[in-house]
Amino acid sequence: MLGGVALHPNDAPQHAEGTHESGLSYDEAFAEIAELARGERIRVVGETGLDYFRTGPEGRDAQIRSFRDHIALAKELGKPLQIHDRDAHGDVIDVLERDGAPDQTVFHCFSGDAGMARLCVDRGYFLSFAGTVTFKNSHGLRAALSVTPLSQVLVETDAPFLTPHPHRGAPNSPYLVPLTMRTIADVTGVTLETACETVSDTSNTLYGPW
Ligand SMILES: [Zn+2]
């Protein structure tokens, strides 16, 4: 198995407040993550970032502190950083600008518009698209994809969530990734084969071979 480790942005405030079910303080929890992240089979530090959808304003300071600690950890270890950004685009970018992003930075389940995609592309970030990009009403997300060079595109399931069209509502699973890849090929104007080969190469470069 390969993997990634991090304190999720919705857990970080609970550690900071001492209410997390694990009983671990923030410092104890982060120390454990930092230790695990050194493992050879841990290929990415994430998902970390900011989530203003599930966590209210009272949790923001703790989320930002945790995000910054994970950025520093990814840099120290030379591993990719994988960002969870939910309804927090502005502050995620602010933190990255302030601290400096790791060389390899991935926005998982990218949910920004074309303007944010351009900003991320300019900085060399990778944008990972989930089944949401196939939804009929996701015009903004497809516009974001259309301004992203294929070489900076990744694909993911976020299973069991974000199931691609036409199976929206059913549990998501890796066998449905081809539906998302088809949309990626269509929007970026390449054949499905080219899209798959390019995304596969990018994934191997970022995360290493299986
Ligand atoms: Zn996430």
mmCIF file with all atom_site columns, C-alpha atoms and ligand atoms in Angstrom:
data_model
loop_
_atom_site.group_PDB
_atom_site.id
_atom_site.type_symbol
_atom_site.label_atom_id
_atom_site.label_alt_id
_atom_site.label_comp_id
_atom_site.label_asym_id
_atom_site.label_entity_id
_atom_site.label_seq_id
_atom_site.pdbx_PDB_ins_code
_atom_site.Cartn_x
_atom_site.Cartn_y
_atom_site.Cartn_z
_atom_site.occupancy
_atom_site.B_iso_or_equiv
_atom_site.pdbx_formal_charge
_atom_site.auth_seq_id
_atom_site.auth_comp_id
_atom_site.auth_asym_id
_atom_site.auth_atom_id
_atom_site.pdbx_PDB_model_num
ATOM   1   C  CA . MET A 1 1   ? 0.000   0.000  0.000   1.00 0.00 ? 1   MET A CA 1
ATOM   2   C  CA . LEU A 1 2   ? 1.041   3.573  -0.699  1.00 0.00 ? 2   LEU A CA 1
ATOM   3   C  CA . GLY A 1 3   ? -0.511  6.555  0.933   1.00 0.00 ? 3   GLY A CA 1
ATOM   4   C  CA . GLY A 1 4   ? -0.516  10.008 2.364   1.00 0.00 ? 4   GLY A CA 1
ATOM   5   C  CA . VAL A 1 5   ? -0.897  11.281 5.913   1.00 0.00 ? 5   VAL A CA 1
ATOM   6   C  CA . ALA A 1 6   ? -2.033  14.559 7.447   1.00 0.00 ? 6   ALA A CA 1
ATOM   7   C  CA . LEU A 1 7   ? -4.383  16.049 9.977   1.00 0.00 ? 7   LEU A CA 1
ATOM   8   C  CA . HIS A 1 8   ? -7.558  16.845 8.048   1.00 0.00 ? 8   HIS A CA 1
ATOM   9   C  CA . PRO A 1 9   ? -8.560  20.511 8.270   1.00 0.00 ? 9   PRO A CA 1
ATOM   10  C  CA . ASN A 1 10  ? -11.775 19.516 10.031  1.00 0.00 ? 10  ASN A CA 1
ATOM   11  C  CA . ASP A 1 11  ? -9.849  17.568 12.680  1.00 0.00 ? 11  ASP A CA 1
ATOM   12  C  CA . ALA A 1 12  ? -7.135  20.139 13.383  1.00 0.00 ? 12  ALA A CA 1
ATOM   13  C  CA . PRO A 1 13  ? -9.424  22.503 15.384  1.00 0.00 ? 13  PRO A CA 1
ATOM   14  C  CA . GLN A 1 14  ? -10.672 19.597 17.502  1.00 0.00 ? 14  GLN A CA 1
ATOM   15  C  CA . HIS A 1 15  ? -7.096  18.644 18.385  1.00 0.00 ? 15  HIS A CA 1
ATOM   16  C  CA . ALA A 1 16  ? -6.364  22.273 19.194  1.00 0.00 ? 16  ALA A CA 1
ATOM   17  C  CA . GLU A 1 17  ? -9.430  22.508 21.457  1.00 0.00 ? 17  GLU A CA 1
ATOM   18  C  CA . GLY A 1 18  ? -8.773  19.160 23.123  1.00 0.00 ? 18  GLY A CA 1
ATOM   19  C  CA . THR A 1 19  ? -12.090 17.714 21.948  1.00 0.00 ? 19  THR A CA 1
ATOM   20  C  CA . HIS A 1 20  ? -10.812 15.233 19.355  1.00 0.00 ? 20  HIS A CA 1
ATOM   21  C  CA . GLU A 1 21  ? -12.038 11.658 19.898  1.00 0.00 ? 21  GLU A CA 1
ATOM   22  C  CA . SER A 1 22  ? -8.424  10.389 19.832  1.00 0.00 ? 22  SER A CA 1
ATOM   23  C  CA . GLY A 1 23  ? -7.686  12.400 22.967  1.00 0.00 ? 23  GLY A CA 1
ATOM   24  C  CA . LEU A 1 24  ? -4.531  13.757 21.292  1.00 0.00 ? 24  LEU A CA 1
ATOM   25  C  CA . SER A 1 25  ? -3.584  17.412 21.578  1.00 0.00 ? 25  SER A CA 1
ATOM   26  C  CA . TYR A 1 26  ? -2.631  19.233 18.388  1.00 0.00 ? 26  TYR A CA 1
ATOM   27  C  CA . ASP A 1 27  ? 1.090   18.963 19.136  1.00 0.00 ? 27  ASP A CA 1
ATOM   28  C  CA . GLU A 1 28  ? 0.852   15.229 19.862  1.00 0.00 ? 28  GLU A CA 1
ATOM   29  C  CA . ALA A 1 29  ? -1.221  14.555 16.744  1.00 0.00 ? 29  ALA A CA 1
ATOM   30  C  CA . PHE A 1 30  ? 1.037   16.561 14.453  1.00 0.00 ? 30  PHE A CA 1
ATOM   31  C  CA . ALA A 1 31  ? 4.158   14.910 15.885  1.00 0.00 ? 31  ALA A CA 1
ATOM   32  C  CA . GLU A 1 32  ? 2.671   11.533 15.000  1.00 0.00 ? 32  GLU A CA 1
ATOM   33  C  CA . ILE A 1 33  ? 1.873   12.685 11.458  1.00 0.00 ? 33  ILE A CA 1
ATOM   34  C  CA . ALA A 1 34  ? 5.386   14.072 11.049  1.00 0.00 ? 34  ALA A CA 1
ATOM   35  C  CA . GLU A 1 35  ? 6.830   10.706 12.098  1.00 0.00 ? 35  GLU A CA 1
ATOM   36  C  CA . LEU A 1 36  ? 4.531   8.657  9.834   1.00 0.00 ? 36  LEU A CA 1
ATOM   37  C  CA . ALA A 1 37  ? 5.184   10.983 6.887   1.00 0.00 ? 37  ALA A CA 1
ATOM   38  C  CA . ARG A 1 38  ? 8.830   9.908  6.873   1.00 0.00 ? 38  ARG A CA 1
ATOM   39  C  CA . GLY A 1 39  ? 7.845   6.387  5.852   1.00 0.00 ? 39  GLY A CA 1
ATOM   40  C  CA . GLU A 1 40  ? 9.080   5.363  2.416   1.00 0.00 ? 40  GLU A CA 1
ATOM   41  C  CA . ARG A 1 41  ? 5.610   4.262  1.323   1.00 0.00 ? 41  ARG A CA 1
ATOM   42  C  CA . ILE A 1 42  ? 4.017   7.545  2.337   1.00 0.00 ? 42  ILE A CA 1
ATOM   43  C  CA . ARG A 1 43  ? 4.221   9.512  -0.874  1.00 0.00 ? 43  ARG A CA 1
ATOM   44  C  CA . VAL A 1 44  ? 2.314   12.675 -0.033  1.00 0.00 ? 44  VAL A CA 1
ATOM   45  C  CA . VAL A 1 45  ? 1.602   15.039 2.841   1.00 0.00 ? 45  VAL A CA 1
ATOM   46  C  CA . GLY A 1 46  ? -2.154  15.518 2.736   1.00 0.00 ? 46  GLY A CA 1
ATOM   47  C  CA . GLU A 1 47  ? -4.879  16.150 2.728   1.00 0.00 ? 47  GLU A CA 1
ATOM   48  C  CA . THR A 1 48  ? -4.318  19.398 4.573   1.00 0.00 ? 48  THR A CA 1
ATOM   49  C  CA . GLY A 1 49  ? -5.652  22.862 3.925   1.00 0.00 ? 49  GLY A CA 1
ATOM   50  C  CA . LEU A 1 50  ? -8.712  24.852 4.890   1.00 0.00 ? 50  LEU A CA 1
ATOM   51  C  CA . ASP A 1 51  ? -12.383 23.900 5.087   1.00 0.00 ? 51  ASP A CA 1
ATOM   52  C  CA . TYR A 1 52  ? -14.747 26.762 5.805   1.00 0.00 ? 52  TYR A CA 1
ATOM   53  C  CA . PHE A 1 53  ? -17.768 24.643 4.862   1.00 0.00 ? 53  PHE A CA 1
ATOM   54  C  CA . ARG A 1 54  ? -17.692 22.159 7.734   1.00 0.00 ? 54  ARG A CA 1
ATOM   55  C  CA . THR A 1 55  ? -15.714 24.241 10.249  1.00 0.00 ? 55  THR A CA 1
ATOM   56  C  CA . GLY A 1 56  ? -16.900 27.644 11.422  1.00 0.00 ? 56  GLY A CA 1
ATOM   57  C  CA . PRO A 1 57  ? -14.868 30.837 11.922  1.00 0.00 ? 57  PRO A CA 1
ATOM   58  C  CA . GLU A 1 58  ? -13.830 29.721 15.426  1.00 0.00 ? 58  GLU A CA 1
ATOM   59  C  CA . GLY A 1 59  ? -11.724 26.930 13.865  1.00 0.00 ? 59  GLY A CA 1
ATOM   60  C  CA . ARG A 1 60  ? -9.882  29.012 11.293  1.00 0.00 ? 60  ARG A CA 1
ATOM   61  C  CA . ASP A 1 61  ? -6.787  29.870 13.285  1.00 0.00 ? 61  ASP A CA 1
ATOM   62  C  CA . ALA A 1 62  ? -6.241  26.197 14.130  1.00 0.00 ? 62  ALA A CA 1
ATOM   63  C  CA . GLN A 1 63  ? -6.746  25.194 10.478  1.00 0.00 ? 63  GLN A CA 1
ATOM   64  C  CA . ILE A 1 64  ? -4.285  27.797 9.255   1.00 0.00 ? 64  ILE A CA 1
ATOM   65  C  CA . ARG A 1 65  ? -1.675  26.777 11.831  1.00 0.00 ? 65  ARG A CA 1
ATOM   66  C  CA . SER A 1 66  ? -2.067  23.124 10.830  1.00 0.00 ? 66  SER A CA 1
ATOM   67  C  CA . PHE A 1 67  ? -1.921  23.959 7.114   1.00 0.00 ? 67  PHE A CA 1
ATOM   68  C  CA . ARG A 1 68  ? 1.312   25.927 7.631   1.00 0.00 ? 68  ARG A CA 1
ATOM   69  C  CA . ASP A 1 69  ? 2.874   23.097 9.630   1.00 0.00 ? 69  ASP A CA 1
ATOM   70  C  CA . HIS A 1 70  ? 2.053   20.637 6.839   1.00 0.00 ? 70  HIS A CA 1
ATOM   71  C  CA . ILE A 1 71  ? 3.518   22.963 4.203   1.00 0.00 ? 71  ILE A CA 1
ATOM   72  C  CA . ALA A 1 72  ? 6.763   23.080 6.199   1.00 0.00 ? 72  ALA A CA 1
ATOM   73  C  CA . LEU A 1 73  ? 6.727   19.293 6.642   1.00 0.00 ? 73  LEU A CA 1
ATOM   74  C  CA . ALA A 1 74  ? 6.241   18.651 2.911   1.00 0.00 ? 74  ALA A CA 1
ATOM   75  C  CA . LYS A 1 75  ? 9.153   20.955 2.135   1.00 0.00 ? 75  LYS A CA 1
ATOM   76  C  CA . GLU A 1 76  ? 11.377  19.329 4.743   1.00 0.00 ? 76  GLU A CA 1
ATOM   77  C  CA . LEU A 1 77  ? 10.667  15.838 3.406   1.00 0.00 ? 77  LEU A CA 1
ATOM   78  C  CA . GLY A 1 78  ? 10.621  16.828 -0.271  1.00 0.00 ? 78  GLY A CA 1
ATOM   79  C  CA . LYS A 1 79  ? 7.209   15.195 -0.714  1.00 0.00 ? 79  LYS A CA 1
ATOM   80  C  CA . PRO A 1 80  ? 4.183   16.574 -2.556  1.00 0.00 ? 80  PRO A CA 1
ATOM   81  C  CA . LEU A 1 81  ? 1.615   18.589 -0.628  1.00 0.00 ? 81  LEU A CA 1
ATOM   82  C  CA . GLN A 1 82  ? -2.018  17.702 -1.230  1.00 0.00 ? 82  GLN A CA 1
ATOM   83  C  CA . ILE A 1 83  ? -4.495  20.447 -0.454  1.00 0.00 ? 83  ILE A CA 1
ATOM   84  C  CA . HIS A 1 84  ? -8.110  20.222 0.657   1.00 0.00 ? 84  HIS A CA 1
ATOM   85  C  CA . ASP A 1 85  ? -9.744  23.580 -0.111  1.00 0.00 ? 85  ASP A CA 1
ATOM   86  C  CA . ARG A 1 86  ? -13.441 23.858 0.562   1.00 0.00 ? 86  ARG A CA 1
ATOM   87  C  CA . ASP A 1 87  ? -14.965 27.339 0.351   1.00 0.00 ? 87  ASP A CA 1
ATOM   88  C  CA . ALA A 1 88  ? -11.600 28.788 1.342   1.00 0.00 ? 88  ALA A CA 1
ATOM   89  C  CA . HIS A 1 89  ? -9.891  29.620 -1.976  1.00 0.00 ? 89  HIS A CA 1
ATOM   90  C  CA . GLY A 1 90  ? -8.663  33.099 -0.994  1.00 0.00 ? 90  GLY A CA 1
ATOM   91  C  CA . ASP A 1 91  ? -7.109  32.083 2.295   1.00 0.00 ? 91  ASP A CA 1
ATOM   92  C  CA . VAL A 1 92  ? -5.541  28.907 0.873   1.00 0.00 ? 92  VAL A CA 1
ATOM   93  C  CA . ILE A 1 93  ? -3.777  30.988 -1.777  1.00 0.00 ? 93  ILE A CA 1
ATOM   94  C  CA . ASP A 1 94  ? -2.796  33.626 0.818   1.00 0.00 ? 94  ASP A CA 1
ATOM   95  C  CA . VAL A 1 95  ? -1.126  31.034 3.041   1.00 0.00 ? 95  VAL A CA 1
ATOM   96  C  CA . LEU A 1 96  ? 0.724   29.494 0.085   1.00 0.00 ? 96  LEU A CA 1
ATOM   97  C  CA . GLU A 1 97  ? 1.912   32.915 -1.062  1.00 0.00 ? 97  GLU A CA 1
ATOM   98  C  CA . ARG A 1 98  ? 3.065   33.846 2.426   1.00 0.00 ? 98  ARG A CA 1
ATOM   99  C  CA . ASP A 1 99  ? 4.907   30.634 3.287   1.00 0.00 ? 99  ASP A CA 1
ATOM   100 C  CA . GLY A 1 100 ? 5.924   29.545 -0.212  1.00 0.00 ? 100 GLY A CA 1
ATOM   101 C  CA . ALA A 1 101 ? 4.435   26.363 -1.647  1.00 0.00 ? 101 ALA A CA 1
ATOM   102 C  CA . PRO A 1 102 ? 6.394   23.096 -1.816  1.00 0.00 ? 102 PRO A CA 1
ATOM   103 C  CA . ASP A 1 103 ? 7.834   22.292 -5.252  1.00 0.00 ? 103 ASP A CA 1
ATOM   104 C  CA . GLN A 1 104 ? 5.001   19.852 -5.863  1.00 0.00 ? 104 GLN A CA 1
ATOM   105 C  CA . THR A 1 105 ? 1.619   21.145 -4.773  1.00 0.00 ? 105 THR A CA 1
ATOM   106 C  CA . VAL A 1 106 ? -1.665  19.476 -5.653  1.00 0.00 ? 106 VAL A CA 1
ATOM   107 C  CA . PHE A 1 107 ? -5.183  20.845 -5.212  1.00 0.00 ? 107 PHE A CA 1
ATOM   108 C  CA . HIS A 1 108 ? -7.267  17.749 -4.581  1.00 0.00 ? 108 HIS A CA 1
ATOM   109 C  CA . CYS A 1 109 ? -10.906 17.941 -5.779  1.00 0.00 ? 109 CYS A CA 1
ATOM   110 C  CA . PHE A 1 110 ? -10.190 21.291 -7.379  1.00 0.00 ? 110 PHE A CA 1
ATOM   111 C  CA . SER A 1 111 ? -13.289 23.454 -7.033  1.00 0.00 ? 111 SER A CA 1
ATOM   112 C  CA . GLY A 1 112 ? -12.169 26.919 -8.119  1.00 0.00 ? 112 GLY A CA 1
ATOM   113 C  CA . ASP A 1 113 ? -13.122 28.904 -11.213 1.00 0.00 ? 113 ASP A CA 1
ATOM   114 C  CA . ALA A 1 114 ? -11.047 29.651 -14.314 1.00 0.00 ? 114 ALA A CA 1
ATOM   115 C  CA . GLY A 1 115 ? -9.397  32.656 -12.645 1.00 0.00 ? 115 GLY A CA 1
ATOM   116 C  CA . MET A 1 116 ? -8.156  30.598 -9.739  1.00 0.00 ? 116 MET A CA 1
ATOM   117 C  CA . ALA A 1 117 ? -7.079  27.793 -12.087 1.00 0.00 ? 117 ALA A CA 1
ATOM   118 C  CA . ARG A 1 118 ? -4.937  30.285 -14.040 1.00 0.00 ? 118 ARG A CA 1
ATOM   119 C  CA . LEU A 1 119 ? -3.323  31.516 -10.842 1.00 0.00 ? 119 LEU A CA 1
ATOM   120 C  CA . CYS A 1 120 ? -2.545  27.938 -9.783  1.00 0.00 ? 120 CYS A CA 1
ATOM   121 C  CA . VAL A 1 121 ? -1.247  26.972 -13.230 1.00 0.00 ? 121 VAL A CA 1
ATOM   122 C  CA . ASP A 1 122 ? 1.093   29.998 -13.256 1.00 0.00 ? 122 ASP A CA 1
ATOM   123 C  CA . ARG A 1 123 ? 2.585   28.822 -9.978  1.00 0.00 ? 123 ARG A CA 1
ATOM   124 C  CA . GLY A 1 124 ? 3.081   25.293 -11.273 1.00 0.00 ? 124 GLY A CA 1
ATOM   125 C  CA . TYR A 1 125 ? 0.456   23.672 -9.055  1.00 0.00 ? 125 TYR A CA 1
ATOM   126 C  CA . PHE A 1 126 ? -1.357  20.520 -10.099 1.00 0.00 ? 126 PHE A CA 1
ATOM   127 C  CA . LEU A 1 127 ? -5.159  20.477 -10.260 1.00 0.00 ? 127 LEU A CA 1
ATOM   128 C  CA . SER A 1 128 ? -6.904  17.218 -9.484  1.00 0.00 ? 128 SER A CA 1
ATOM   129 C  CA . PHE A 1 129 ? -10.405 16.829 -10.887 1.00 0.00 ? 129 PHE A CA 1
ATOM   130 C  CA . ALA A 1 130 ? -13.095 14.541 -9.488  1.00 0.00 ? 130 ALA A CA 1
ATOM   131 C  CA . GLY A 1 131 ? -16.490 13.421 -10.824 1.00 0.00 ? 131 GLY A CA 1
ATOM   132 C  CA . THR A 1 132 ? -17.912 16.905 -10.214 1.00 0.00 ? 132 THR A CA 1
ATOM   133 C  CA . VAL A 1 133 ? -16.329 18.038 -13.495 1.00 0.00 ? 133 VAL A CA 1
ATOM   134 C  CA . THR A 1 134 ? -18.781 15.757 -15.371 1.00 0.00 ? 134 THR A CA 1
ATOM   135 C  CA . PHE A 1 135 ? -21.927 17.289 -13.820 1.00 0.00 ? 135 PHE A CA 1
ATOM   136 C  CA . LYS A 1 136 ? -24.199 19.052 -16.302 1.00 0.00 ? 136 LYS A CA 1
ATOM   137 C  CA . ASN A 1 137 ? -24.194 22.302 -14.309 1.00 0.00 ? 137 ASN A CA 1
ATOM   138 C  CA . SER A 1 138 ? -20.430 22.374 -13.630 1.00 0.00 ? 138 SER A CA 1
ATOM   139 C  CA . HIS A 1 139 ? -19.686 24.976 -16.297 1.00 0.00 ? 139 HIS A CA 1
ATOM   140 C  CA . GLY A 1 140 ? -17.286 26.904 -14.056 1.00 0.00 ? 140 GLY A CA 1
ATOM   141 C  CA . LEU A 1 141 ? -15.272 23.824 -13.237 1.00 0.00 ? 141 LEU A CA 1
ATOM   142 C  CA . ARG A 1 142 ? -14.982 22.809 -16.902 1.00 0.00 ? 142 ARG A CA 1
ATOM   143 C  CA . ALA A 1 143 ? -13.881 26.385 -17.665 1.00 0.00 ? 143 ALA A CA 1
ATOM   144 C  CA . ALA A 1 144 ? -11.171 25.917 -15.005 1.00 0.00 ? 144 ALA A CA 1
ATOM   145 C  CA . LEU A 1 145 ? -10.121 22.642 -16.607 1.00 0.00 ? 145 LEU A CA 1
ATOM   146 C  CA . SER A 1 146 ? -10.041 24.228 -20.057 1.00 0.00 ? 146 SER A CA 1
ATOM   147 C  CA . VAL A 1 147 ? -7.376  26.759 -18.959 1.00 0.00 ? 147 VAL A CA 1
ATOM   148 C  CA . THR A 1 148 ? -5.234  24.095 -17.270 1.00 0.00 ? 148 THR A CA 1
ATOM   149 C  CA . PRO A 1 149 ? -2.500  22.443 -19.386 1.00 0.00 ? 149 PRO A CA 1
ATOM   150 C  CA . LEU A 1 150 ? -3.054  18.690 -19.497 1.00 0.00 ? 150 LEU A CA 1
ATOM   151 C  CA . SER A 1 151 ? 0.407   18.272 -17.938 1.00 0.00 ? 151 SER A CA 1
ATOM   152 C  CA . GLN A 1 152 ? -0.907  19.874 -14.716 1.00 0.00 ? 152 GLN A CA 1
ATOM   153 C  CA . VAL A 1 153 ? -4.131  17.836 -14.571 1.00 0.00 ? 153 VAL A CA 1
ATOM   154 C  CA . LEU A 1 154 ? -4.711  14.900 -12.235 1.00 0.00 ? 154 LEU A CA 1
ATOM   155 C  CA . VAL A 1 155 ? -7.792  12.739 -11.739 1.00 0.00 ? 155 VAL A CA 1
ATOM   156 C  CA . GLU A 1 156 ? -9.312  11.225 -8.612  1.00 0.00 ? 156 GLU A CA 1
ATOM   157 C  CA . THR A 1 157 ? -12.463 9.629  -7.267  1.00 0.00 ? 157 THR A CA 1
ATOM   158 C  CA . ASP A 1 158 ? -12.818 11.079 -3.748  1.00 0.00 ? 158 ASP A CA 1
ATOM   159 C  CA . ALA A 1 159 ? -14.721 7.783  -3.340  1.00 0.00 ? 159 ALA A CA 1
ATOM   160 C  CA . PRO A 1 160 ? -17.319 7.176  -2.091  1.00 0.00 ? 160 PRO A CA 1
ATOM   161 C  CA . PHE A 1 161 ? -18.235 10.787 -2.891  1.00 0.00 ? 161 PHE A CA 1
ATOM   162 C  CA . LEU A 1 162 ? -18.441 12.928 -6.039  1.00 0.00 ? 162 LEU A CA 1
ATOM   163 C  CA . THR A 1 163 ? -19.662 10.143 -8.330  1.00 0.00 ? 163 THR A CA 1
ATOM   164 C  CA . PRO A 1 164 ? -19.475 11.158 -12.000 1.00 0.00 ? 164 PRO A CA 1
ATOM   165 C  CA . HIS A 1 165 ? -22.484 11.618 -14.259 1.00 0.00 ? 165 HIS A CA 1
ATOM   166 C  CA . PRO A 1 166 ? -24.649 9.587  -15.008 1.00 0.00 ? 166 PRO A CA 1
ATOM   167 C  CA . HIS A 1 167 ? -24.222 7.690  -11.726 1.00 0.00 ? 167 HIS A CA 1
ATOM   168 C  CA . ARG A 1 168 ? -24.477 10.749 -9.490  1.00 0.00 ? 168 ARG A CA 1
ATOM   169 C  CA . GLY A 1 169 ? -26.100 9.742  -6.206  1.00 0.00 ? 169 GLY A CA 1
ATOM   170 C  CA . ALA A 1 170 ? -24.642 6.209  -6.199  1.00 0.00 ? 170 ALA A CA 1
ATOM   171 C  CA . PRO A 1 171 ? -21.454 5.445  -4.202  1.00 0.00 ? 171 PRO A CA 1
ATOM   172 C  CA . ASN A 1 172 ? -18.328 6.361  -6.140  1.00 0.00 ? 172 ASN A CA 1
ATOM   173 C  CA . SER A 1 173 ? -15.576 3.837  -6.839  1.00 0.00 ? 173 SER A CA 1
ATOM   174 C  CA . PRO A 1 174 ? -12.390 3.692  -8.965  1.00 0.00 ? 174 PRO A CA 1
ATOM   175 C  CA . TYR A 1 175 ? -14.170 1.809  -11.774 1.00 0.00 ? 175 TYR A CA 1
ATOM   176 C  CA . LEU A 1 176 ? -15.977 5.070  -12.581 1.00 0.00 ? 176 LEU A CA 1
ATOM   177 C  CA . VAL A 1 177 ? -12.767 7.089  -13.150 1.00 0.00 ? 177 VAL A CA 1
ATOM   178 C  CA . PRO A 1 178 ? -12.995 6.501  -16.936 1.00 0.00 ? 178 PRO A CA 1
ATOM   179 C  CA . LEU A 1 179 ? -16.116 8.697  -17.009 1.00 0.00 ? 179 LEU A CA 1
ATOM   180 C  CA . THR A 1 180 ? -14.179 11.576 -15.452 1.00 0.00 ? 180 THR A CA 1
ATOM   181 C  CA . MET A 1 181 ? -11.240 10.926 -17.790 1.00 0.00 ? 181 MET A CA 1
ATOM   182 C  CA . ARG A 1 182 ? -13.567 11.127 -20.796 1.00 0.00 ? 182 ARG A CA 1
ATOM   183 C  CA . THR A 1 183 ? -14.658 14.616 -19.727 1.00 0.00 ? 183 THR A CA 1
ATOM   184 C  CA . ILE A 1 184 ? -11.019 15.617 -19.177 1.00 0.00 ? 184 ILE A CA 1
ATOM   185 C  CA . ALA A 1 185 ? -10.166 14.441 -22.708 1.00 0.00 ? 185 ALA A CA 1
ATOM   186 C  CA . ASP A 1 186 ? -13.158 16.252 -24.217 1.00 0.00 ? 186 ASP A CA 1
ATOM   187 C  CA . VAL A 1 187 ? -12.520 19.546 -22.445 1.00 0.00 ? 187 VAL A CA 1
ATOM   188 C  CA . THR A 1 188 ? -8.756  19.587 -23.089 1.00 0.00 ? 188 THR A CA 1
ATOM   189 C  CA . GLY A 1 189 ? -9.293  18.556 -26.718 1.00 0.00 ? 189 GLY A CA 1
ATOM   190 C  CA . VAL A 1 190 ? -7.177  15.414 -26.822 1.00 0.00 ? 190 VAL A CA 1
ATOM   191 C  CA . THR A 1 191 ? -7.958  11.756 -27.374 1.00 0.00 ? 191 THR A CA 1
ATOM   192 C  CA . LEU A 1 192 ? -8.920  9.663  -24.379 1.00 0.00 ? 192 LEU A CA 1
ATOM   193 C  CA . GLU A 1 193 ? -5.716  7.675  -24.838 1.00 0.00 ? 193 GLU A CA 1
ATOM   194 C  CA . THR A 1 194 ? -3.531  10.785 -24.737 1.00 0.00 ? 194 THR A CA 1
ATOM   195 C  CA . ALA A 1 195 ? -5.379  12.118 -21.697 1.00 0.00 ? 195 ALA A CA 1
ATOM   196 C  CA . CYS A 1 196 ? -4.928  8.821  -19.829 1.00 0.00 ? 196 CYS A CA 1
ATOM   197 C  CA . GLU A 1 197 ? -1.243  8.489  -20.716 1.00 0.00 ? 197 GLU A CA 1
ATOM   198 C  CA . THR A 1 198 ? -0.453  12.069 -19.719 1.00 0.00 ? 198 THR A CA 1
ATOM   199 C  CA . VAL A 1 199 ? -2.326  11.961 -16.410 1.00 0.00 ? 199 VAL A CA 1
ATOM   200 C  CA . SER A 1 200 ? -0.811  8.586  -15.624 1.00 0.00 ? 200 SER A CA 1
ATOM   201 C  CA . ASP A 1 201 ? 2.722   9.899  -16.315 1.00 0.00 ? 201 ASP A CA 1
ATOM   202 C  CA . THR A 1 202 ? 2.108   12.965 -14.143 1.00 0.00 ? 202 THR A CA 1
ATOM   203 C  CA . SER A 1 203 ? 0.840   10.787 -11.287 1.00 0.00 ? 203 SER A CA 1
ATOM   204 C  CA . ASN A 1 204 ? 3.903   8.560  -11.492 1.00 0.00 ? 204 ASN A CA 1
ATOM   205 C  CA . THR A 1 205 ? 6.236   11.544 -11.540 1.00 0.00 ? 205 THR A CA 1
ATOM   206 C  CA . LEU A 1 206 ? 4.565   13.107 -8.503  1.00 0.00 ? 206 LEU A CA 1
ATOM   207 C  CA . TYR A 1 207 ? 3.929   10.086 -6.340  1.00 0.00 ? 207 TYR A CA 1
ATOM   208 C  CA . GLY A 1 208 ? 6.493   7.603  -7.640  1.00 0.00 ? 208 GLY A CA 1
ATOM   209 C  CA . PRO A 1 209 ? 5.850   4.109  -9.033  1.00 0.00 ? 209 PRO A CA 1
ATOM   210 C  CA . TRP A 1 210 ? 3.530   1.647  -7.278  1.00 0.00 ? 210 TRP A CA 1
HETATM 211 ZN ZN . ZN  B 2 .   ? -10.700 16.631 0.737   1.00 0.00 ? 1   ZN  B ZN 1
#
